mmCIF file of C-alpha atoms in Angstrom:
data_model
loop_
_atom_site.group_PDB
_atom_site.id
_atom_site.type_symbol
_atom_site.label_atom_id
_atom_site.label_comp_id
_atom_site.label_asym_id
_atom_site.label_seq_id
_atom_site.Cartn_x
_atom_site.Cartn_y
_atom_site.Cartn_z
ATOM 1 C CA UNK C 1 246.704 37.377 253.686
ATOM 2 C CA UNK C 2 249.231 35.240 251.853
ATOM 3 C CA UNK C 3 251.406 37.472 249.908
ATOM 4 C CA UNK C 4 251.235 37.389 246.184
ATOM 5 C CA UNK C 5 254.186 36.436 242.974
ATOM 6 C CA UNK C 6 254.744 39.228 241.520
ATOM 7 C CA UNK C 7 257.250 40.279 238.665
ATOM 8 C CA UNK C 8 259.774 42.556 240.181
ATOM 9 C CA UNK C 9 260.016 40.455 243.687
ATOM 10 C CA UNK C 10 261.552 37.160 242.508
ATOM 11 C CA UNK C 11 264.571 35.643 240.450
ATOM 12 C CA UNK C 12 263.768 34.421 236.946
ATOM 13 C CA UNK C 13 265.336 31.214 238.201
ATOM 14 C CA UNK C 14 262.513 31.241 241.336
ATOM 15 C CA UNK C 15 259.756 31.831 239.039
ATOM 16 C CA UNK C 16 260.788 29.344 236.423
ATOM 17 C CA UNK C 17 261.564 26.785 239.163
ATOM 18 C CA UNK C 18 257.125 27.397 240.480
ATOM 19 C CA UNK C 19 256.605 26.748 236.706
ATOM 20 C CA UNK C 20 258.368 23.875 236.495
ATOM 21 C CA UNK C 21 256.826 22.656 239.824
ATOM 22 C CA UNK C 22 253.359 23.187 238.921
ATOM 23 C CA UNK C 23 253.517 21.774 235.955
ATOM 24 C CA UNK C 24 254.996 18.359 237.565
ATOM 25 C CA UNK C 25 252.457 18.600 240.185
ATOM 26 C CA UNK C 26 249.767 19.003 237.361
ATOM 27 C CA UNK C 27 250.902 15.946 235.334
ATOM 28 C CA UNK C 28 250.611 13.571 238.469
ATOM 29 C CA UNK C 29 247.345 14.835 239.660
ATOM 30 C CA UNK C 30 246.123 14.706 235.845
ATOM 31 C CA UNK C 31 247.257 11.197 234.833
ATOM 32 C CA UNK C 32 247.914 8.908 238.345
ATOM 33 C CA UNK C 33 243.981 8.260 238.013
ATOM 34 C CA UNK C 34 244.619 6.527 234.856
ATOM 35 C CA UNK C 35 247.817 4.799 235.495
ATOM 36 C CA UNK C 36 246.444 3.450 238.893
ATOM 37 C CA UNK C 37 243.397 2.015 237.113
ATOM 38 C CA UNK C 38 243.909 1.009 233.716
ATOM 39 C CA UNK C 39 245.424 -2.204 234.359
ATOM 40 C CA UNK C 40 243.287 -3.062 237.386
ATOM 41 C CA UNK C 41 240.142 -2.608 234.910
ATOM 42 C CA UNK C 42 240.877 -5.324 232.752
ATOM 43 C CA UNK C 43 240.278 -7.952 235.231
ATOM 44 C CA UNK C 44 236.699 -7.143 235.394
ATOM 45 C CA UNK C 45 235.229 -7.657 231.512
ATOM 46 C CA UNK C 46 233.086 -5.303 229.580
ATOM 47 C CA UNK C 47 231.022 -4.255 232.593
ATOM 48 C CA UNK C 48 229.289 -0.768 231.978
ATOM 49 C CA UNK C 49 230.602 0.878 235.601
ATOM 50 C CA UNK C 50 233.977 -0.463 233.477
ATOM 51 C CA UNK C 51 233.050 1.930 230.592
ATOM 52 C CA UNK C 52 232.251 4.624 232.921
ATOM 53 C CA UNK C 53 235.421 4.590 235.291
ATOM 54 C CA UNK C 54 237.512 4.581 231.772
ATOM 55 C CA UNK C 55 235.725 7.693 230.387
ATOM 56 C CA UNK C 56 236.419 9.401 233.636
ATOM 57 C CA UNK C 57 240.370 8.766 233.852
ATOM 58 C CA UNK C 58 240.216 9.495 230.146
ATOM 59 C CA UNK C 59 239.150 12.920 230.630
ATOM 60 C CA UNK C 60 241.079 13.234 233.941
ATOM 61 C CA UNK C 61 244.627 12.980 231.277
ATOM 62 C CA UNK C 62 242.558 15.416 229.003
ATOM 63 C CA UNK C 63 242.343 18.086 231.593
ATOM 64 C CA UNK C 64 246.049 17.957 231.799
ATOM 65 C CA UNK C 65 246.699 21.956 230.700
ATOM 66 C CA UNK C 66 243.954 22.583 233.002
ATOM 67 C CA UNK C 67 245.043 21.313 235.794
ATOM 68 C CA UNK C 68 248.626 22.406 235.359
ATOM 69 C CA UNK C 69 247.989 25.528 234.602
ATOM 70 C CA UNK C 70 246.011 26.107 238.362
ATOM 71 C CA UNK C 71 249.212 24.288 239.911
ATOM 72 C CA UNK C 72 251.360 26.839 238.228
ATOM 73 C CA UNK C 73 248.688 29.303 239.562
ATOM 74 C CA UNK C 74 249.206 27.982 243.305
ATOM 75 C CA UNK C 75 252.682 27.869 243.366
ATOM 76 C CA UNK C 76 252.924 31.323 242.036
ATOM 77 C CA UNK C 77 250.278 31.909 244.643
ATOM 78 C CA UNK C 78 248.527 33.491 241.887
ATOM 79 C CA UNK C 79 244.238 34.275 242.637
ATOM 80 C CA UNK C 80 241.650 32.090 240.707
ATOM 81 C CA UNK C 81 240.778 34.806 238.279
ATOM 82 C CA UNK C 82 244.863 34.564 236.889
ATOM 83 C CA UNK C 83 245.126 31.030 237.122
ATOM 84 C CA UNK C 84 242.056 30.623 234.886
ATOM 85 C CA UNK C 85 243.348 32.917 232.238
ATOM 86 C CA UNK C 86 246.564 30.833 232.630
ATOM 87 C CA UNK C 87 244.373 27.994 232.139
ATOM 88 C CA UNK C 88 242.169 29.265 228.992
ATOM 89 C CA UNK C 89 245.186 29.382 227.563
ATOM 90 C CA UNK C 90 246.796 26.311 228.179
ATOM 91 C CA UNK C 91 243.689 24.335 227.206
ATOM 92 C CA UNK C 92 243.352 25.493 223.648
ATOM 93 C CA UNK C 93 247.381 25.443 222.533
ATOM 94 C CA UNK C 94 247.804 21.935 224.817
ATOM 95 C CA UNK C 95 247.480 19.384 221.763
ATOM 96 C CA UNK C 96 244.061 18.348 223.315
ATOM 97 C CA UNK C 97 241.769 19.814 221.702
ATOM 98 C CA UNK C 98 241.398 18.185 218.164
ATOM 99 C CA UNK C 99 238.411 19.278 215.188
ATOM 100 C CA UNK C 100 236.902 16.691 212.579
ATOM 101 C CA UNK C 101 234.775 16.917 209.324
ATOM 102 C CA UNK C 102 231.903 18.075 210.969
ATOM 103 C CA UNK C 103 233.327 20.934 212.489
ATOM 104 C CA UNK C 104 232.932 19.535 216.054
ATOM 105 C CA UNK C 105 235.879 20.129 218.609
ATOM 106 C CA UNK C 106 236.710 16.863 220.693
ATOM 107 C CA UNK C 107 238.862 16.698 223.721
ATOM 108 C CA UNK C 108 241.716 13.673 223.523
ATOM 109 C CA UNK C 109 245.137 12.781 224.669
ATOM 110 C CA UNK C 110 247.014 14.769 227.556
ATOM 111 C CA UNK C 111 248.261 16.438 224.690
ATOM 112 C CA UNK C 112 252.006 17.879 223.962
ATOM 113 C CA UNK C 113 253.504 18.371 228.144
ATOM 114 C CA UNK C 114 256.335 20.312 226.495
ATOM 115 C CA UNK C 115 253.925 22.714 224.582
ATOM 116 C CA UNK C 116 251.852 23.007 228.048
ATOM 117 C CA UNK C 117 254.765 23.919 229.995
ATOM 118 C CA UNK C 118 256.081 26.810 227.489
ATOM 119 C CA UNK C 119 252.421 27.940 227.387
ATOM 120 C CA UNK C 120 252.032 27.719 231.563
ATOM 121 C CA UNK C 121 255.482 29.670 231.146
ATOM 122 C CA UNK C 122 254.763 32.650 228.855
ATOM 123 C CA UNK C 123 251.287 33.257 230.082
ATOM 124 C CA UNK C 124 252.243 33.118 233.903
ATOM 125 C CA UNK C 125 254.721 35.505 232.809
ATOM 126 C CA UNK C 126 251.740 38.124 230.877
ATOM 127 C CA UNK C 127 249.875 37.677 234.169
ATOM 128 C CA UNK C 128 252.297 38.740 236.566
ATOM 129 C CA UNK C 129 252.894 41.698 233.890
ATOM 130 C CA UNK C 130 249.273 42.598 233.672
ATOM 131 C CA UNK C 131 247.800 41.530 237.241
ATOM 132 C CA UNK C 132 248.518 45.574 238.705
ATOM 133 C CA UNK C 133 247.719 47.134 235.218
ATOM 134 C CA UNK C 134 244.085 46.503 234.861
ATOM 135 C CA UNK C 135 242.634 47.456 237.472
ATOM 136 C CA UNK C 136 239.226 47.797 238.358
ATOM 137 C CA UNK C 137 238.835 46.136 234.580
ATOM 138 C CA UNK C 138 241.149 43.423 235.065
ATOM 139 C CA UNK C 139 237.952 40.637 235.223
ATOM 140 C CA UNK C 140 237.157 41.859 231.833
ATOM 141 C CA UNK C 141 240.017 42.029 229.683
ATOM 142 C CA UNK C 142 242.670 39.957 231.723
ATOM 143 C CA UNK C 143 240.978 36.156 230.668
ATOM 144 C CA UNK C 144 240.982 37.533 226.927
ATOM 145 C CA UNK C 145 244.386 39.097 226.664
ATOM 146 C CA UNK C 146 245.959 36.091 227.963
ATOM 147 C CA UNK C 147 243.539 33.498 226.275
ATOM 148 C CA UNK C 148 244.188 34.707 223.033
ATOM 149 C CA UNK C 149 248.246 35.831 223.297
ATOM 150 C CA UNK C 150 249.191 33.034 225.286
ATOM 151 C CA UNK C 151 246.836 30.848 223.431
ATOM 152 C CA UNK C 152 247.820 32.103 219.749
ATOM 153 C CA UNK C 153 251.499 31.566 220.772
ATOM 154 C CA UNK C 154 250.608 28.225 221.617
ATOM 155 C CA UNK C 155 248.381 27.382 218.832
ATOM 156 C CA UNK C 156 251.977 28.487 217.233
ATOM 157 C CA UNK C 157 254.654 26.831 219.077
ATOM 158 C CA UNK C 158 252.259 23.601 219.239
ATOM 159 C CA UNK C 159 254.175 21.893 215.779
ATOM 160 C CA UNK C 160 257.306 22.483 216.828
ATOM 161 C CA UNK C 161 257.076 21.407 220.060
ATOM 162 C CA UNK C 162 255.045 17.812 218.354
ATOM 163 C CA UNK C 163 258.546 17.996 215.804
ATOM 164 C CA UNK C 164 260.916 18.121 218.799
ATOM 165 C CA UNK C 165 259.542 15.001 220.382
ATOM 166 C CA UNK C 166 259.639 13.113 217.135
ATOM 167 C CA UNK C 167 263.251 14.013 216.469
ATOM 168 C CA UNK C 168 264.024 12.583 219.476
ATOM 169 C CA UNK C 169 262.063 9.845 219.466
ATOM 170 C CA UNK C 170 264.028 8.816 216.103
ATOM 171 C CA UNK C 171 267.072 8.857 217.789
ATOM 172 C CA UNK C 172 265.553 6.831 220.775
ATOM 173 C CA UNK C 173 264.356 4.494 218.096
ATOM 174 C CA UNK C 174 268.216 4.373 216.766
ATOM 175 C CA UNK C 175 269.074 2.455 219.794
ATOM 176 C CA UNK C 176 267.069 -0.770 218.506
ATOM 177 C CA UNK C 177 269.433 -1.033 215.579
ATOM 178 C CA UNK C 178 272.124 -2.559 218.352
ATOM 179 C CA UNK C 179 272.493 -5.789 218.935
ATOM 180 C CA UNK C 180 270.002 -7.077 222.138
ATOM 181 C CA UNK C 181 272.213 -6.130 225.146
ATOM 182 C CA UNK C 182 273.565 -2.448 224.394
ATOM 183 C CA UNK C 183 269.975 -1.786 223.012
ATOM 184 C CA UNK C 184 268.294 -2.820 226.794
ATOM 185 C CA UNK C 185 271.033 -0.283 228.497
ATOM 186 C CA UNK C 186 270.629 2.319 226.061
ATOM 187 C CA UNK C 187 266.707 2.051 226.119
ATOM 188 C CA UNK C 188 266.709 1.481 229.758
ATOM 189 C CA UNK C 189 268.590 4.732 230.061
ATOM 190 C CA UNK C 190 267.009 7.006 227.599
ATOM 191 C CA UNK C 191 263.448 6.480 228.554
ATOM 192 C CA UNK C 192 264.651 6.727 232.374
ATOM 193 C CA UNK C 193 265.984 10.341 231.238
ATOM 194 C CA UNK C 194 262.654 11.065 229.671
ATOM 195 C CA UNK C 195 260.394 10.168 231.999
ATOM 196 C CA UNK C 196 261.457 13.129 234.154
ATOM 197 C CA UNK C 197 262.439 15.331 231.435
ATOM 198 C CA UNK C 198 259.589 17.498 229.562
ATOM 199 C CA UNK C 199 259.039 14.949 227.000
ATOM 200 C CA UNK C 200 256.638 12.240 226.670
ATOM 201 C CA UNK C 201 257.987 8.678 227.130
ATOM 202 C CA UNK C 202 254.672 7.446 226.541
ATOM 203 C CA UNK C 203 254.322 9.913 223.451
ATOM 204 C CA UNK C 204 257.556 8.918 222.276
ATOM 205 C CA UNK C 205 257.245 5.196 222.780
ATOM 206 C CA UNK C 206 254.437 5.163 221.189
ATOM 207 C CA UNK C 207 255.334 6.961 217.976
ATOM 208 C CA UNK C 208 258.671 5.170 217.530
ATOM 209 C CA UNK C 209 255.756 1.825 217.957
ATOM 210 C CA UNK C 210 258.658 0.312 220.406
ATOM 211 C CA UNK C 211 258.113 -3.285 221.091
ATOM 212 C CA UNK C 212 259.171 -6.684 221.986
ATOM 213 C CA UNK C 213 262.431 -6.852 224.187
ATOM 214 C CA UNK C 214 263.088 -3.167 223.711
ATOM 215 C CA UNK C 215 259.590 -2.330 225.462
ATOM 216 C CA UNK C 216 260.584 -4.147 228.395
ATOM 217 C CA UNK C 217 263.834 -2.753 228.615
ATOM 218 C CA UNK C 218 262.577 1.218 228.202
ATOM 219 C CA UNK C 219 259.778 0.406 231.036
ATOM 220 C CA UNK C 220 262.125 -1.600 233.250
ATOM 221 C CA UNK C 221 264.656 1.203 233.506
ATOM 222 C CA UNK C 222 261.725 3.592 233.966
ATOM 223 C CA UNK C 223 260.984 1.751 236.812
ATOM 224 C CA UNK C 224 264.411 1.353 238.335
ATOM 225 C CA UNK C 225 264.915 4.967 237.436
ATOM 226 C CA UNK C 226 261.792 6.011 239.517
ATOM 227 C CA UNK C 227 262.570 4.092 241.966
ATOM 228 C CA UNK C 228 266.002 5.030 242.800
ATOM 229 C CA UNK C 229 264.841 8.890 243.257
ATOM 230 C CA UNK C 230 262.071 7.415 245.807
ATOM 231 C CA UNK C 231 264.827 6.048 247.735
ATOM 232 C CA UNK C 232 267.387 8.454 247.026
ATOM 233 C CA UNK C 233 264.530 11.263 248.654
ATOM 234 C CA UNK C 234 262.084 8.837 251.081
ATOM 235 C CA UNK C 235 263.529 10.412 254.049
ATOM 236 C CA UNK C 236 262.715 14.253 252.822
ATOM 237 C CA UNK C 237 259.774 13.623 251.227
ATOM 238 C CA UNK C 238 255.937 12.417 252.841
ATOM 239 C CA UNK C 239 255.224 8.632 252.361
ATOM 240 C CA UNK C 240 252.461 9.450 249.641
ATOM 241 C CA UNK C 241 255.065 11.359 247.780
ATOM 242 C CA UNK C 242 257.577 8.511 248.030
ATOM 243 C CA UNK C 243 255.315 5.704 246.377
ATOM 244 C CA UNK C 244 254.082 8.087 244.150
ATOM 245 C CA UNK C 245 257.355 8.504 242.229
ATOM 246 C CA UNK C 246 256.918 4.485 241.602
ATOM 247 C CA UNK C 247 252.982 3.911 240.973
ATOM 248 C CA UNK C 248 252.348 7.373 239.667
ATOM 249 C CA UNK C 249 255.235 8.937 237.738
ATOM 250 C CA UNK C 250 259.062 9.963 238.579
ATOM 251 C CA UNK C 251 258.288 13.573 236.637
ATOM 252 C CA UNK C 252 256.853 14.623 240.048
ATOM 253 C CA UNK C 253 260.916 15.164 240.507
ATOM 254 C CA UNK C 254 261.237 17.519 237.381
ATOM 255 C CA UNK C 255 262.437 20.448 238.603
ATOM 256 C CA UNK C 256 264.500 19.450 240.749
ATOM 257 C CA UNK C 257 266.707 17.175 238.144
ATOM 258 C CA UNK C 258 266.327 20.300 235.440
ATOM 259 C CA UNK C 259 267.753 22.474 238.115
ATOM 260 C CA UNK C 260 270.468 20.062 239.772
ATOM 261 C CA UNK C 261 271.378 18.009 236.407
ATOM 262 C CA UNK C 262 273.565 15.856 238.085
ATOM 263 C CA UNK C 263 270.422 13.995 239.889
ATOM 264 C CA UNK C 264 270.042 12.234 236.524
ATOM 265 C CA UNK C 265 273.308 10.277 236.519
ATOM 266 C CA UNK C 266 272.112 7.651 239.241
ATOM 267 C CA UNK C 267 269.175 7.508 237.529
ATOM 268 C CA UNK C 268 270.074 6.574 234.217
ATOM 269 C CA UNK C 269 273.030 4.565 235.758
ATOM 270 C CA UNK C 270 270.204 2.348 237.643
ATOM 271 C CA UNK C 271 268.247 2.278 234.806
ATOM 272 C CA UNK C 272 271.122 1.352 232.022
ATOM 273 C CA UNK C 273 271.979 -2.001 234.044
ATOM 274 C CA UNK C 274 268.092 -2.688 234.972
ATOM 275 C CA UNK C 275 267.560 -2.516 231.072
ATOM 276 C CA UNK C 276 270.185 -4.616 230.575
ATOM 277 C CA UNK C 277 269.043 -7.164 232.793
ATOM 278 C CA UNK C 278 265.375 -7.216 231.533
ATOM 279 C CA UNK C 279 266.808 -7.847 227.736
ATOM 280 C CA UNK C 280 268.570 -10.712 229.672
ATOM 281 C CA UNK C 281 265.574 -12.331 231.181
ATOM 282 C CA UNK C 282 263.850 -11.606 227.756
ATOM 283 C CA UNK C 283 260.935 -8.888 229.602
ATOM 284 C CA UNK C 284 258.997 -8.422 226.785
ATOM 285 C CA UNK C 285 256.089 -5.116 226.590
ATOM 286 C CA UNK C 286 253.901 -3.231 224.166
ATOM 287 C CA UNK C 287 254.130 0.293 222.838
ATOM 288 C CA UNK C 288 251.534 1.566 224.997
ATOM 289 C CA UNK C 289 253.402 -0.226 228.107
ATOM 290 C CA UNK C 290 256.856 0.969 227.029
ATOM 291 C CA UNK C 291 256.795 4.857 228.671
ATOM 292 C CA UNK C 292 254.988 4.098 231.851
ATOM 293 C CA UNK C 293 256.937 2.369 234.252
ATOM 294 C CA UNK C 294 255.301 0.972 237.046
ATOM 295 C CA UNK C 295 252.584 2.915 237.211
ATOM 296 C CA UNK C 296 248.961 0.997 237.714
ATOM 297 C CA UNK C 297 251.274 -2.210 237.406
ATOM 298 C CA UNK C 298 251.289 -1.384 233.122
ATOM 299 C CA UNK C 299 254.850 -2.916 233.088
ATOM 300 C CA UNK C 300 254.636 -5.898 235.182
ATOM 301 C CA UNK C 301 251.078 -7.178 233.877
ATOM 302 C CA UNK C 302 251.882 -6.189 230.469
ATOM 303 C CA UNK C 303 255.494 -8.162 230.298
ATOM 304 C CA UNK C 304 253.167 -10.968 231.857
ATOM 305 C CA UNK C 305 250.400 -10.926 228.926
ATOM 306 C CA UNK C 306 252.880 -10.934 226.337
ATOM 307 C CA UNK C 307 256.489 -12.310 227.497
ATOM 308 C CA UNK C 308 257.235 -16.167 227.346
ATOM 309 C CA UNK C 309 256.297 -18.111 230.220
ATOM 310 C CA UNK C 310 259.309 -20.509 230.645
ATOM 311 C CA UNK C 311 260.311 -19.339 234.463
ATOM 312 C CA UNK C 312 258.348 -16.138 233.982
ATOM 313 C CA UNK C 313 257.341 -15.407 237.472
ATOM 314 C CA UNK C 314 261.145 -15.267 238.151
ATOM 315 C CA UNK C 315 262.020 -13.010 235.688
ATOM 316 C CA UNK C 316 259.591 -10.434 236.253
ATOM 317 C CA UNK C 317 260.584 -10.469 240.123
ATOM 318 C CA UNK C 318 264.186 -10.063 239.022
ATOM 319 C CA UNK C 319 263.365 -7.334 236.403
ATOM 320 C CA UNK C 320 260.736 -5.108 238.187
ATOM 321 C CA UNK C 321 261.820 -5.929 241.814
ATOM 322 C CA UNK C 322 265.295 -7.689 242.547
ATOM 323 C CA UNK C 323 267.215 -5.325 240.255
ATOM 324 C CA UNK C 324 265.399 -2.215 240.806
ATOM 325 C CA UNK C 325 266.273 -2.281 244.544
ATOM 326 C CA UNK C 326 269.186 -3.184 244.524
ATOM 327 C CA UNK C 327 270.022 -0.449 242.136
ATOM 328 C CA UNK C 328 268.210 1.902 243.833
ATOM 329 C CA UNK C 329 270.298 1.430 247.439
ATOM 330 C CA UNK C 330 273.168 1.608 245.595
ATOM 331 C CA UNK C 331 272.721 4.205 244.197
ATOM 332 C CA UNK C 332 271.487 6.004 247.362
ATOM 333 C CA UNK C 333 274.989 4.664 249.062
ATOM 334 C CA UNK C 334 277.368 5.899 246.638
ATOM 335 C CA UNK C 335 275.308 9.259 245.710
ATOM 336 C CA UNK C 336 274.249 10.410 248.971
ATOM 337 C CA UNK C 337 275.642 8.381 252.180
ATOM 338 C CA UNK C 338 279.336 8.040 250.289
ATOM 339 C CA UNK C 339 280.039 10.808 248.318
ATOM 340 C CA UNK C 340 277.593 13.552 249.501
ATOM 341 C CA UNK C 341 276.885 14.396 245.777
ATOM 342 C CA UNK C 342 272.829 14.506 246.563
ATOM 343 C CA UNK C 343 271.440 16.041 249.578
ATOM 344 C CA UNK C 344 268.094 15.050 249.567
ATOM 345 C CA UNK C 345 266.850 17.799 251.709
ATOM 346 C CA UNK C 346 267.736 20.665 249.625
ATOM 347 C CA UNK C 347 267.664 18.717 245.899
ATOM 348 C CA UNK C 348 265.214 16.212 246.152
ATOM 349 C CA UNK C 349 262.584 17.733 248.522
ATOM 350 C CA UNK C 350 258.960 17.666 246.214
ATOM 351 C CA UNK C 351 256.977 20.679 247.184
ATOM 352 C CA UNK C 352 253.195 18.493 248.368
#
């Protein structure tokens, strides 16, 4: 029998680390069905099978705290009864769950990641506390104590969590006050950052509504960004795990870059002069296209919807291709075959 988490047998630092991976884990699974399809559905009109594949990948993103919260669960190698609680929990404090004038509850969004990962974190931590306490009672009272704890903390924490992201989404927005060029690095850059961080880049991009060149210049160093740790980790990590840091989301790398911080210098570095280059070549996107990257091809057919045409073929290759790559081995020479700074094996190893 596999042996179980429990309290007194690991680090904080092991158990936050399982937390943290969980909840990566739990964001891919939860949104790649949506990012790998949203795109792609365009192309095919107003067909109903259209309707229907969107309503699924819309409640896929929706199921978010859900899903996370059973990733924690397996990495903690926790049973289904204390992954479910952890779940319960996570679903009613995620920021999906929203009421109107009827009275009706309606699930929308993937709701507020940062809120879901302190919730994943506090009730993993009641479980572990409670799981040998209980005993023969524990499939009574275990689900309610943590629901409503965990959850009321949530329900709690859930504002401030929303205010965080806004605050710094206002000073992301600060960078488009700068002229065109140090606005595409500094974009490129801080969305880069925040695409692996807790944060929303989506969430944020769209609040701050960030458009026009600076769109193109946040998703372009998203995509350099994600693509550099692919590289940087393809010959640690599973093939399926390597492409999906590019077409699903870098934030699969988290934990790792929260608990080596020095992982995000190459990436923002490869993302800074991608940015800058997509203000060059004028890479235009939308607010919704801003925070995703690459993923489901979002920035690439979005920057060629809504970008001037003049060449445009060209500068999309150079933005979301050319660049990328090149910054990406570069990065992976200097960072890891050079200096020895990143060993892929022990800091960029994704636990699949």
């Amino acid at each position: 029998m596999t042996q179980r988490f429990r309290l007194n047998t690991y680090s904080l630092q092991d158990f936050t680390l399982n937390v943290l991976n969980g909840n990566s884990l739990g964001i891919i699974i939860a949104l790649i069905p949506a990012a790998l399809t949203s795109q792609l559905l365009t192309f095919f009109g107003q067909h109903p099978w259209v309707t229907t594949v969107t309503m699924m990948t819309n409640v896929a993103q929706s199921m978010l705290p859900i899903i996370a919260a059973f990733a924690v669960g397996a990495f903690l190698r926790l049973g289904t009864l204390e992954s479910a609680a952890i779940a319960l929990a996570s679903i009613v404090s995620g920021g999906v769950v929203h009421s109107n004038s009827n009275g009706l509850y309606t699930l929308a969004g993937s709701g507020a990641i940062l809120n879901v990962m302190l919730v994943t974190y506090l009730s993993a931590g009641l479980v572990l506390l409670l799981q040998d306490k209980l005993g023969q009672l524990k499939l009574i009272f275990l689900p309610t104590i943590v629901l409503l704890i965990g959850g009321s903390i949530g329900l709690v924490t859930l504002p401030w969590m929303l205010n965080i992201q806004g605050f710094i989404g206002s000073l992301v927005a600060s960078a488009t006050h700068f002229s065109p060029l140090p606005m595409g690095i500094i974009l490129g850059m801080a969305f880069a950052a925040l695409i692996v961080s807790p944060l929303s880049s989506v969430g944020i991009a769209t609040a701050i509504n960030l458009a026009g060149v600076g769109a193109g210049a946040a998703n372009a160093g998203i995509v350099a960004g994600a693509l550099t740790l692919a590289w940087m980790s393809a010959t640690v990590n599973p093939i399926g795990g390597t492409i999906a840091h590019v077409i699903g989301s870098p934030k699969i790398q988290m934990a790792n870059l929260l608990k080596k911080p020095l992982l995000f210098i190459p990436v923002i570095l490869a993302a800074g002069i991608t940015g800058g280059v997509a203000t060059l070549a004028h890479i235009q996107g939308t607010p919704f296209s801003a925070g995703f990257g690459a993923s489901g091809l979002i920035g690439p057919l979005t920057a060629w919807q809504v970008s001037g045409h003049a060449g445009l073929l060209w500068r999309i290759s150079l933005t979301y291709l050319a660049v990328p790559v090149l910054t990406a081995w570069l990065m992976t020479v200097i960072f890891v075959k050079k200096t020895h700074l990143i060993t892929p094996a022990t800091d960029l190893k994704i636990p699949l």
